[in-house]
Coordinates of C-alpha atoms in Angstrom, one line a residue:
M17 CA 82.7 96.9 93.3
P18 CA 85.1 97.5 90.4
Q19 CA 85.1 94.7 87.9
R20 CA 87.6 94.0 85.1
T21 CA 86.7 94.0 81.5
T22 CA 88.5 91.8 79.0
R23 CA 88.9 94.2 76.0
G24 CA 92.4 95.2 75.1
F25 CA 94.1 93.7 78.1
S26 CA 96.8 92.0 76.1
V27 CA 98.6 95.3 75.5
G28 CA 96.6 97.6 77.8
Y29 CA 98.8 97.2 80.8
L30 CA 101.9 98.1 78.8
G31 CA 100.2 101.3 77.5
A32 CA 99.2 102.1 81.1
A33 CA 102.9 101.6 82.2
V34 CA 104.1 104.1 79.6
V35 CA 101.5 106.6 80.8
F36 CA 102.7 105.9 84.4
A37 CA 106.4 106.5 83.4
I38 CA 105.5 109.8 81.6
G39 CA 103.6 111.0 84.7
M40 CA 106.4 110.3 87.1
L41 CA 109.2 111.7 84.8
G42 CA 108.0 115.2 85.4
T43 CA 108.1 114.9 89.1
T44 CA 111.9 114.6 89.3
L45 CA 112.8 116.9 86.4
P46 CA 114.0 119.8 88.6
T47 CA 116.5 117.6 90.5
P48 CA 119.7 118.6 88.6
L49 CA 118.5 122.2 88.2
Y50 CA 118.3 123.1 91.9
G51 CA 121.9 124.6 91.7
L52 CA 120.8 126.9 88.9
Y53 CA 117.8 128.0 90.9
R54 CA 120.0 128.6 93.9
E55 CA 122.2 130.9 91.8
E56 CA 119.3 132.7 90.3
L57 CA 117.1 133.1 93.4
G58 CA 119.8 133.0 96.1
F59 CA 118.3 130.5 98.5
S60 CA 120.2 128.0 100.8
E61 CA 120.6 124.2 100.7
F62 CA 118.0 124.0 103.5
M63 CA 115.5 125.8 101.1
V64 CA 116.3 123.1 98.5
T65 CA 115.1 120.4 100.9
V66 CA 112.0 122.4 101.8
V67 CA 111.1 122.8 98.1
F68 CA 111.6 119.0 97.7
A69 CA 109.5 118.4 100.8
V70 CA 106.7 120.5 99.4
Y71 CA 106.5 118.0 96.5
A72 CA 106.4 115.0 99.0
F73 CA 103.7 116.7 101.1
G74 CA 101.6 117.2 98.0
V75 CA 101.9 113.5 97.2
I76 CA 100.9 112.5 100.8
A77 CA 98.0 114.9 100.8
V78 CA 96.5 113.4 97.6
L79 CA 97.1 109.9 98.8
L80 CA 95.2 110.6 102.0
L81 CA 92.4 112.6 100.5
A82 CA 91.9 110.8 97.2
G83 CA 93.9 107.7 97.3
D84 CA 90.9 105.5 96.6
F85 CA 89.3 108.0 94.1
S86 CA 90.1 105.7 91.1
D87 CA 88.2 102.9 92.8
Q88 CA 85.1 105.0 92.7
V89 CA 85.2 107.0 89.4
G90 CA 87.5 104.8 87.3
R91 CA 91.2 104.7 86.5
R92 CA 91.2 106.7 83.3
P93 CA 89.6 109.9 84.7
V94 CA 92.2 110.0 87.5
L95 CA 95.0 109.5 85.1
F96 CA 93.7 112.4 83.0
I97 CA 93.6 114.6 86.1
G98 CA 97.2 113.6 87.0
L99 CA 98.4 114.5 83.6
G100 CA 96.6 117.8 83.7
L101 CA 98.3 118.6 87.0
S102 CA 101.7 117.7 85.3
V103 CA 100.9 120.2 82.6
A104 CA 100.1 122.9 85.2
S105 CA 103.3 122.1 87.0
A106 CA 105.4 122.5 83.8
V107 CA 103.7 125.8 83.1
C108 CA 104.7 127.1 86.5
F109 CA 108.4 126.2 85.9
L110 CA 108.3 127.6 82.4
S111 CA 107.1 131.0 83.7
E112 CA 110.2 131.3 85.9
G113 CA 108.3 133.5 88.3
G114 CA 110.6 133.1 91.3
L115 CA 110.3 131.1 94.5
P116 CA 106.4 131.2 94.8
L117 CA 105.9 129.6 91.4
L118 CA 108.7 127.2 92.2
F119 CA 106.8 126.0 95.3
A120 CA 103.5 126.0 93.3
G121 CA 105.1 123.9 90.5
R122 CA 106.5 121.3 93.0
L123 CA 103.2 121.2 94.9
L124 CA 101.2 120.5 91.7
S125 CA 103.8 117.9 90.7
G126 CA 103.3 116.3 94.1
F127 CA 99.5 116.2 93.5
A128 CA 100.1 114.5 90.1
A129 CA 102.5 111.9 91.6
G130 CA 100.0 111.2 94.4
L131 CA 97.3 110.4 91.9
F132 CA 99.6 108.3 89.7
S133 CA 101.2 106.3 92.6
G134 CA 97.9 104.6 93.5
A135 CA 95.8 104.9 90.4
A136 CA 98.4 104.1 87.7
T137 CA 99.8 101.2 89.7
A138 CA 96.3 99.8 90.1
T139 CA 95.6 100.4 86.4
V140 CA 98.6 98.4 85.2
I141 CA 97.8 95.5 87.6
D142 CA 94.0 95.6 86.7
L143 CA 94.7 95.5 82.9
A144 CA 97.0 92.5 83.1
P145 CA 95.6 89.5 81.3
P146 CA 95.3 86.2 83.2
G147 CA 98.6 84.7 83.9
R148 CA 100.6 87.9 83.5
E149 CA 100.0 89.4 86.9
A150 CA 103.7 89.1 87.9
R151 CA 104.8 90.7 84.7
A152 CA 102.3 93.5 85.2
G153 CA 103.6 94.1 88.7
L154 CA 107.1 94.5 87.3
A155 CA 105.8 96.8 84.6
A156 CA 104.1 99.0 87.2
T157 CA 107.1 99.3 89.5
A158 CA 109.6 99.6 86.6
A159 CA 107.4 102.4 85.1
N160 CA 107.4 104.2 88.4
M161 CA 111.2 104.0 89.0
G162 CA 112.1 104.3 85.4
G163 CA 110.0 107.5 85.0
L164 CA 111.5 108.9 88.2
G165 CA 115.0 108.2 86.9
C166 CA 114.6 109.5 83.4
G167 CA 113.5 112.9 84.7
P168 CA 116.9 114.0 86.1
L169 CA 118.8 112.4 83.2
L170 CA 116.7 114.3 80.6
A171 CA 116.9 117.6 82.5
G172 CA 120.6 117.3 83.1
L173 CA 121.4 116.6 79.5
L174 CA 119.2 119.4 78.2
A175 CA 120.4 121.9 80.8
E176 CA 124.1 121.1 80.1
Y177 CA 124.1 120.8 76.3
A178 CA 121.0 122.7 75.0
P179 CA 119.9 126.3 75.3
L180 CA 117.4 127.6 77.9
P181 CA 118.4 125.2 80.7
L182 CA 115.5 126.3 83.0
R183 CA 112.9 126.2 80.2
L184 CA 113.6 123.5 77.7
P185 CA 113.3 120.5 80.1
F186 CA 109.9 121.6 81.2
A187 CA 108.8 122.2 77.6
A188 CA 109.8 118.6 76.9
A189 CA 107.8 117.5 79.9
L190 CA 104.8 119.4 78.6
G191 CA 105.0 117.6 75.2
L192 CA 105.3 114.2 76.9
A193 CA 102.3 114.9 79.1
I194 CA 100.2 115.5 76.0
V195 CA 101.4 112.2 74.5
G196 CA 100.4 110.6 77.8
M197 CA 96.9 112.0 77.5
V198 CA 96.5 110.6 74.0
L199 CA 97.6 107.1 75.2
T200 CA 95.2 107.3 78.2
W201 CA 92.3 108.1 75.8
F202 CA 92.9 104.7 74.1
L203 CA 93.3 102.7 77.3
P204 CA 90.4 100.3 78.4
E205 CA 88.7 101.3 81.6
P206 CA 89.1 98.4 84.1
V207 CA 86.5 99.7 86.6
E208 CA 83.1 98.9 85.2
R209 CA 80.9 99.9 88.2
R210 CA 81.7 103.5 88.8
T211 CA 80.1 106.0 91.2
R212 CA 78.5 108.8 89.4
R213 CA 78.6 111.1 92.4
P214 CA 81.7 110.0 94.3
R215 CA 82.2 111.1 97.9
F216 CA 85.4 113.1 98.3
H217 CA 86.5 112.6 101.8
P218 CA 89.7 111.8 103.6
Q219 CA 90.2 108.0 103.4
G220 CA 92.8 107.9 106.1
L221 CA 95.2 105.0 106.1
K222 CA 93.3 102.1 104.5
V223 CA 94.7 98.6 105.1
P224 CA 92.2 95.7 104.9
P225 CA 92.5 93.2 107.7
Q226 CA 93.8 90.4 105.3
V227 CA 96.8 92.6 104.2
R228 CA 98.0 93.9 107.6
G229 CA 100.4 91.1 108.4
I230 CA 102.1 91.7 105.0
F231 CA 101.8 95.5 105.1
A232 CA 103.9 96.4 108.1
P233 CA 107.4 95.0 107.1
A234 CA 106.7 95.9 103.5
A235 CA 105.9 99.5 104.4
L236 CA 109.0 99.9 106.6
A237 CA 111.2 98.5 103.8
A238 CA 109.7 101.1 101.5
F239 CA 110.3 103.8 104.0
A240 CA 114.0 103.0 104.2
G241 CA 114.4 102.6 100.4
F242 CA 112.5 105.8 99.6
A243 CA 114.6 107.7 102.2
L244 CA 117.6 106.8 100.2
L245 CA 115.9 107.9 97.0
G246 CA 115.1 111.2 98.7
L247 CA 118.8 111.7 99.5
C248 CA 119.8 111.1 95.9
T249 CA 117.1 113.3 94.4
A250 CA 117.3 116.2 96.8
V251 CA 120.9 116.4 98.0
S252 CA 123.3 114.3 95.8
P253 CA 123.4 116.9 92.9
T254 CA 124.6 119.5 95.4
F255 CA 127.2 117.1 96.9
V256 CA 128.4 116.2 93.4
A257 CA 128.8 119.9 92.4
T258 CA 130.3 121.3 95.7
T259 CA 132.1 118.6 97.6
L260 CA 133.2 116.6 94.5
D261 CA 133.8 119.7 92.4
E262 CA 131.9 118.3 89.4
P263 CA 129.8 121.1 87.9
N264 CA 128.5 119.2 84.9
L265 CA 124.7 119.0 85.3
A266 CA 124.5 115.9 83.0
V267 CA 126.8 114.0 85.5
A268 CA 124.5 115.0 88.4
G269 CA 121.5 113.8 86.5
A270 CA 123.2 110.6 85.5
V271 CA 124.1 109.8 89.2
V272 CA 120.4 110.2 90.1
F273 CA 119.4 108.2 87.1
S274 CA 121.7 105.4 88.1
V275 CA 119.9 104.7 91.4
F276 CA 116.5 104.5 89.7
L277 CA 117.9 102.4 86.8
A278 CA 119.4 100.0 89.4
S279 CA 116.1 100.0 91.2
T280 CA 114.4 98.9 88.0
V281 CA 117.0 96.1 87.5
G282 CA 116.6 95.0 91.1
Q283 CA 112.8 94.7 90.5
S284 CA 113.5 92.4 87.5
L285 CA 115.5 90.1 89.7
M286 CA 112.7 89.1 92.0
G287 CA 111.7 86.2 89.8
R288 CA 115.2 84.7 90.1
V289 CA 115.6 85.5 93.8
G290 CA 112.1 84.2 94.7
A291 CA 109.3 86.2 96.3
A292 CA 110.0 84.9 99.8
R293 CA 113.6 85.9 99.8
A294 CA 113.3 89.2 97.8
L295 CA 112.2 91.4 100.7
P296 CA 114.9 90.4 103.3
G297 CA 117.5 90.1 100.6
G298 CA 116.7 93.5 99.1
C299 CA 116.9 95.1 102.5
L300 CA 120.3 93.7 103.2
V301 CA 121.6 94.7 99.7
L302 CA 120.2 98.2 100.5
V303 CA 122.2 98.3 103.7
A304 CA 125.4 97.5 101.8
G305 CA 124.7 100.2 99.3
V306 CA 123.9 102.8 102.0
V307 CA 127.2 102.0 103.7
L308 CA 129.1 102.6 100.5
V309 CA 127.3 105.9 100.0
G310 CA 128.3 106.9 103.5
A311 CA 131.9 105.9 102.7
S312 CA 131.8 108.0 99.5
L313 CA 130.9 111.0 101.6
L314 CA 133.8 110.3 103.9
V315 CA 136.5 110.0 101.3
E316 CA 134.8 112.3 98.8
S317 CA 134.8 109.9 95.9
L318 CA 132.5 110.1 92.9
A319 CA 133.2 106.6 91.8
L320 CA 132.4 105.2 95.2
L321 CA 129.2 107.3 95.3
V322 CA 128.1 105.8 92.0
I323 CA 128.9 102.2 93.1
G324 CA 127.0 102.9 96.4
V325 CA 123.8 104.3 94.8
I326 CA 123.8 101.4 92.2
C327 CA 124.0 98.8 95.0
A328 CA 121.5 100.6 97.1
G329 CA 119.2 101.0 94.1
L330 CA 119.4 97.2 93.4
G331 CA 118.4 96.5 97.0
Q332 CA 115.6 99.1 97.1
G333 CA 114.2 97.8 93.8
L334 CA 114.2 94.2 94.9
A335 CA 112.5 95.0 98.2
F336 CA 110.1 97.5 96.7
R337 CA 108.8 95.1 94.0
A338 CA 108.4 92.3 96.6
A339 CA 106.5 94.6 98.8
I340 CA 104.2 96.1 96.1
T341 CA 103.5 92.7 94.6
A342 CA 102.6 91.1 97.9
I343 CA 100.3 94.0 98.9
G344 CA 98.7 94.2 95.4
A345 CA 98.0 90.4 95.4
A346 CA 96.6 90.4 99.0
A347 CA 94.4 93.4 98.7
P348 CA 90.8 92.9 97.5
Q349 CA 90.3 94.4 94.0
E350 CA 87.6 96.8 95.2
S351 CA 90.0 98.5 97.6
R352 CA 93.3 97.9 95.8
G353 CA 93.8 101.5 94.8
G354 CA 93.3 102.7 98.4
T355 CA 95.6 100.1 99.9
I356 CA 98.4 100.8 97.4
S357 CA 97.9 104.5 98.1
T358 CA 98.4 103.9 101.8
F359 CA 101.6 102.0 101.1
F360 CA 102.9 105.0 99.1
V361 CA 101.9 107.4 102.0
V362 CA 104.5 105.5 104.1
A363 CA 107.0 105.6 101.3
Y364 CA 106.7 109.3 100.7
V365 CA 106.9 110.1 104.4
G366 CA 110.2 108.3 104.1
I367 CA 111.2 110.4 101.1
S368 CA 110.4 113.7 102.8
L369 CA 111.0 113.8 106.6
P370 CA 114.6 112.5 106.5
V371 CA 115.4 115.0 103.7
I372 CA 114.1 117.9 105.7
G373 CA 116.2 116.6 108.6
I374 CA 119.3 116.7 106.4
G375 CA 118.4 120.3 105.3
A376 CA 118.0 121.3 108.9
L377 CA 121.3 119.7 109.9
T378 CA 123.1 121.6 107.2
L379 CA 122.3 124.8 109.2
L380 CA 124.5 123.4 112.0
V381 CA 127.0 121.0 110.4
S382 CA 128.4 120.4 106.9
L383 CA 126.4 118.6 104.2
R384 CA 128.9 115.7 104.4
V385 CA 128.3 115.2 108.2
S386 CA 124.5 115.5 107.7
G387 CA 124.7 112.8 105.0
L388 CA 126.7 110.5 107.2
I389 CA 124.2 110.7 110.0
F390 CA 121.4 110.1 107.5
T391 CA 123.0 107.0 105.9
G392 CA 123.7 105.5 109.3
C393 CA 120.0 105.8 110.3
V394 CA 118.8 104.3 107.0
A395 CA 121.2 101.4 107.3
V396 CA 120.0 100.6 110.8
L397 CA 116.3 100.6 109.8
A398 CA 116.9 98.5 106.6
A399 CA 119.0 96.0 108.6
C400 CA 116.3 95.6 111.2
V401 CA 113.6 95.0 108.6
G402 CA 115.8 92.6 106.7
L403 CA 116.8 90.6 109.8
Y404 CA 113.1 90.4 110.9
E405 CA 112.0 89.1 107.5
L406 CA 114.8 86.5 107.6
R407 CA 113.6 85.3 110.9
E408 CA 110.0 85.1 109.7
L409 CA 111.2 83.2 106.6
R410 CA 113.0 80.7 108.8
V411 CA 109.9 80.3 111.0
R412 CA 107.6 79.7 108.0
R413 CA 110.1 77.1 106.6
N414 CA 110.3 75.3 110.0
A415 CA 106.5 75.3 110.3
G416 CA 106.2 73.9 106.7
A417 CA 108.7 71.2 107.5
A418 CA 106.9 70.2 110.7
S419 CA 103.6 70.1 108.9
G420 CA 105.1 68.0 106.1
G421 CA 106.5 65.7 108.6

């Protein structure tokens, strides 16, 4: 059973959060660059979504095969492996070897994200000193979303205003990964009882019995929220450039950054909203944002698109933090990494399958029509989860009032 040490915990979880952000930054770095790759390699919008889905499938594969690996061998070794995969991914993009290396780079990036999603989240939570568990939960989710958001912003700025637009962003990511390795070296290891010869086998979807009642609505909310993030990262740069006639790559990167920044802000609001209301409230705010995104597609308005993704990001972040905090708190420490990894499997299915569906639809209808269909489906799913959680909240309140009486 993993046990927590007490050395260095006062600042250890913040260092782990920085490593988490660095690891996730590289996974979204190509987002504003897909248009350049399309011009250089001559592939379609459908191929863009396939390249994006390869990344998501890499994440899911690692979560299923090695989601609990850090519970066995320790958190730090898994973080080192994830950073090494990030370095290998950056090297693939730096070589500019055509579509095969583009696929390889995205797949390696997916492997890295899969390791970080479970292991880094568990590391930040494990390293939190007593009384700071809630703050550590915010640090973990903010590092995740903040890192994902900074990738497109950094790449867009470098590609638009610096030389070598398809090389310099990945050179920067390579340098940051090395910084992450140095930080990881100095992190305390929270898992004391480690397996010398760990068994590498598919873990399946691991949800301990005491977590299952919390897990289902939380996972569905994550599915809906990550589906919206998938739309922003895979399709919105093309929509900005073609439909809205805005070719500036920094603008495309900033639009994607705004949804992740809003998600981080939404996560910080959970303390004020209250844990019980955060999940249903976040889902309903997400619905409002998705509706605004759909409206921006209809009227072809960049301003409305930005307002919509910010609103949707706020809702996604609020619901996401409520979900990950509840699951992390309910899961036993010895299986926390595997449980969180299962949660991220559902989330990354949400980020991949709908995006592939959009890409396939673009072969039959326009990108705008595909986006409208997509936003309608996400809005319905998020509304159903939000209304269900509101009903459950009302039931718990009534039961508490009856018990008090």
